[in-house]
mmCIF file of C-alpha atoms in Angstrom:
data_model
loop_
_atom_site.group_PDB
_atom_site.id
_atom_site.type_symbol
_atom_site.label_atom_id
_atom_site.label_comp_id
_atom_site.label_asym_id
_atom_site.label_seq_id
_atom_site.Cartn_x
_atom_site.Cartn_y
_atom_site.Cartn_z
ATOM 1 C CA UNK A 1 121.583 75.873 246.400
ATOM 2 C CA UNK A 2 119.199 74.595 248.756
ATOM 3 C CA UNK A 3 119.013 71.101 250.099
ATOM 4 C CA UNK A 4 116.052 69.334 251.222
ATOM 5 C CA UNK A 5 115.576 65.532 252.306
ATOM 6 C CA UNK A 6 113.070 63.909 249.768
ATOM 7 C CA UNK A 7 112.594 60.426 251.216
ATOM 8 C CA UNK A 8 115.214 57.657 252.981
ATOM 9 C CA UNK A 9 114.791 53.822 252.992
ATOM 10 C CA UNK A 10 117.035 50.758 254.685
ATOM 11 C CA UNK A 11 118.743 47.885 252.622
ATOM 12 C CA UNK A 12 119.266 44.839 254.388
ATOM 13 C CA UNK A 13 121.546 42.202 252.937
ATOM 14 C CA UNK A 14 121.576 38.787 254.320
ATOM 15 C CA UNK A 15 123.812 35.580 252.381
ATOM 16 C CA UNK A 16 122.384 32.806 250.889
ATOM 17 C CA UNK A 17 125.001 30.290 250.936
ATOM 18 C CA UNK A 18 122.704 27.288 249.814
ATOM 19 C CA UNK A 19 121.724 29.336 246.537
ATOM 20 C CA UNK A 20 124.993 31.323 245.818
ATOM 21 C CA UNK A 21 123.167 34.462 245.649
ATOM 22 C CA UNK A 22 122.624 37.769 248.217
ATOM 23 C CA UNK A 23 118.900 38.203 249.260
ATOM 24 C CA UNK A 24 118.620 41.811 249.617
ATOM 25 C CA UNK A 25 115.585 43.504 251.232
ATOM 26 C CA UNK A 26 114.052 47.101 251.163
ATOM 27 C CA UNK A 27 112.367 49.186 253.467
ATOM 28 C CA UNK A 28 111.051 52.536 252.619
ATOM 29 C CA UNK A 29 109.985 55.778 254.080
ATOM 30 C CA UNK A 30 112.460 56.026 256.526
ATOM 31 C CA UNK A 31 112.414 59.255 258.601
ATOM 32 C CA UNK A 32 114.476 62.331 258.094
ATOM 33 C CA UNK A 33 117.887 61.930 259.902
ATOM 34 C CA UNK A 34 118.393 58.249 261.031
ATOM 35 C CA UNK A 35 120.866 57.750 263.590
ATOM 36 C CA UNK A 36 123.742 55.132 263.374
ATOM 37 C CA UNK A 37 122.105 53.620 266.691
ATOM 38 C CA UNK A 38 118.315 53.704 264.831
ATOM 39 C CA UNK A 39 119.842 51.929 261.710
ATOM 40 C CA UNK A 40 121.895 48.983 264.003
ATOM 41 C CA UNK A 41 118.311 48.729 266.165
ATOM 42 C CA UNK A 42 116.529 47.825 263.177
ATOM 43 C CA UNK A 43 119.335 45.732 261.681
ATOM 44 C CA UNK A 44 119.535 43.420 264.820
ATOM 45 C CA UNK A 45 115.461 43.112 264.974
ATOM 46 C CA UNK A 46 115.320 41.752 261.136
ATOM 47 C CA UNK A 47 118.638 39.419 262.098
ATOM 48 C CA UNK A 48 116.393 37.981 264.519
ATOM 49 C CA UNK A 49 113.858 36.857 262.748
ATOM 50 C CA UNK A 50 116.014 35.356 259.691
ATOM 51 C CA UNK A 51 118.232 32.269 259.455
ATOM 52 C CA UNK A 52 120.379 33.713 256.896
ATOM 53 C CA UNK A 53 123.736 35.641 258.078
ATOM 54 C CA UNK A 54 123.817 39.390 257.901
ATOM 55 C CA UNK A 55 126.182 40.712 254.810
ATOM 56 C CA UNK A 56 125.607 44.219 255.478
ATOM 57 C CA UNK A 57 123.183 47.122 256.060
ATOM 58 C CA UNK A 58 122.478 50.309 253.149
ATOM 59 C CA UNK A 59 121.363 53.770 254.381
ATOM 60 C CA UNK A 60 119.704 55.316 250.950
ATOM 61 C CA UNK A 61 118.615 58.973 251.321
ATOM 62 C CA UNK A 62 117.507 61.330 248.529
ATOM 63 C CA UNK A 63 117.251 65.192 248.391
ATOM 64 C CA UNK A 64 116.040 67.850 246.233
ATOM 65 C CA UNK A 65 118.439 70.818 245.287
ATOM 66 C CA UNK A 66 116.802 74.086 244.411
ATOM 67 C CA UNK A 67 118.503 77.431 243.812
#
């Protein structure tokens, strides 16, 4: 079987304590191979801009297996 990357994107959770619920938010078409420092960049830039506290971060990838 062969592997190949199809397409990656970036959850972002942040809490929202006032309305009991999680406010999660998507960002697609990530590149191919995202480092651990990449992901924690990106994490800290959208922390910045929100009031809410950070929950936790979501790496999705998807590939295509072939034979």
């Amino acid at each position: 079987m062969q592997k190949e990357w199809t397409k990656g994107s970036i959850e972002v959770h942040f809490e929202d304590a006032a309305n009991e619920k999680t406010l999660k938010r998507s960002y697609s078409n990530t590149i191919n191979n995202v480092t651990p420092e990449q992901v924690e960049g990106f994490t800290l830039a959208l922390e910045s801009l929100t009031n809410f506290p950070y929950l936790q971060t979501v790496m999705v990838e998807e590939y295509t297996y072939t034979r």
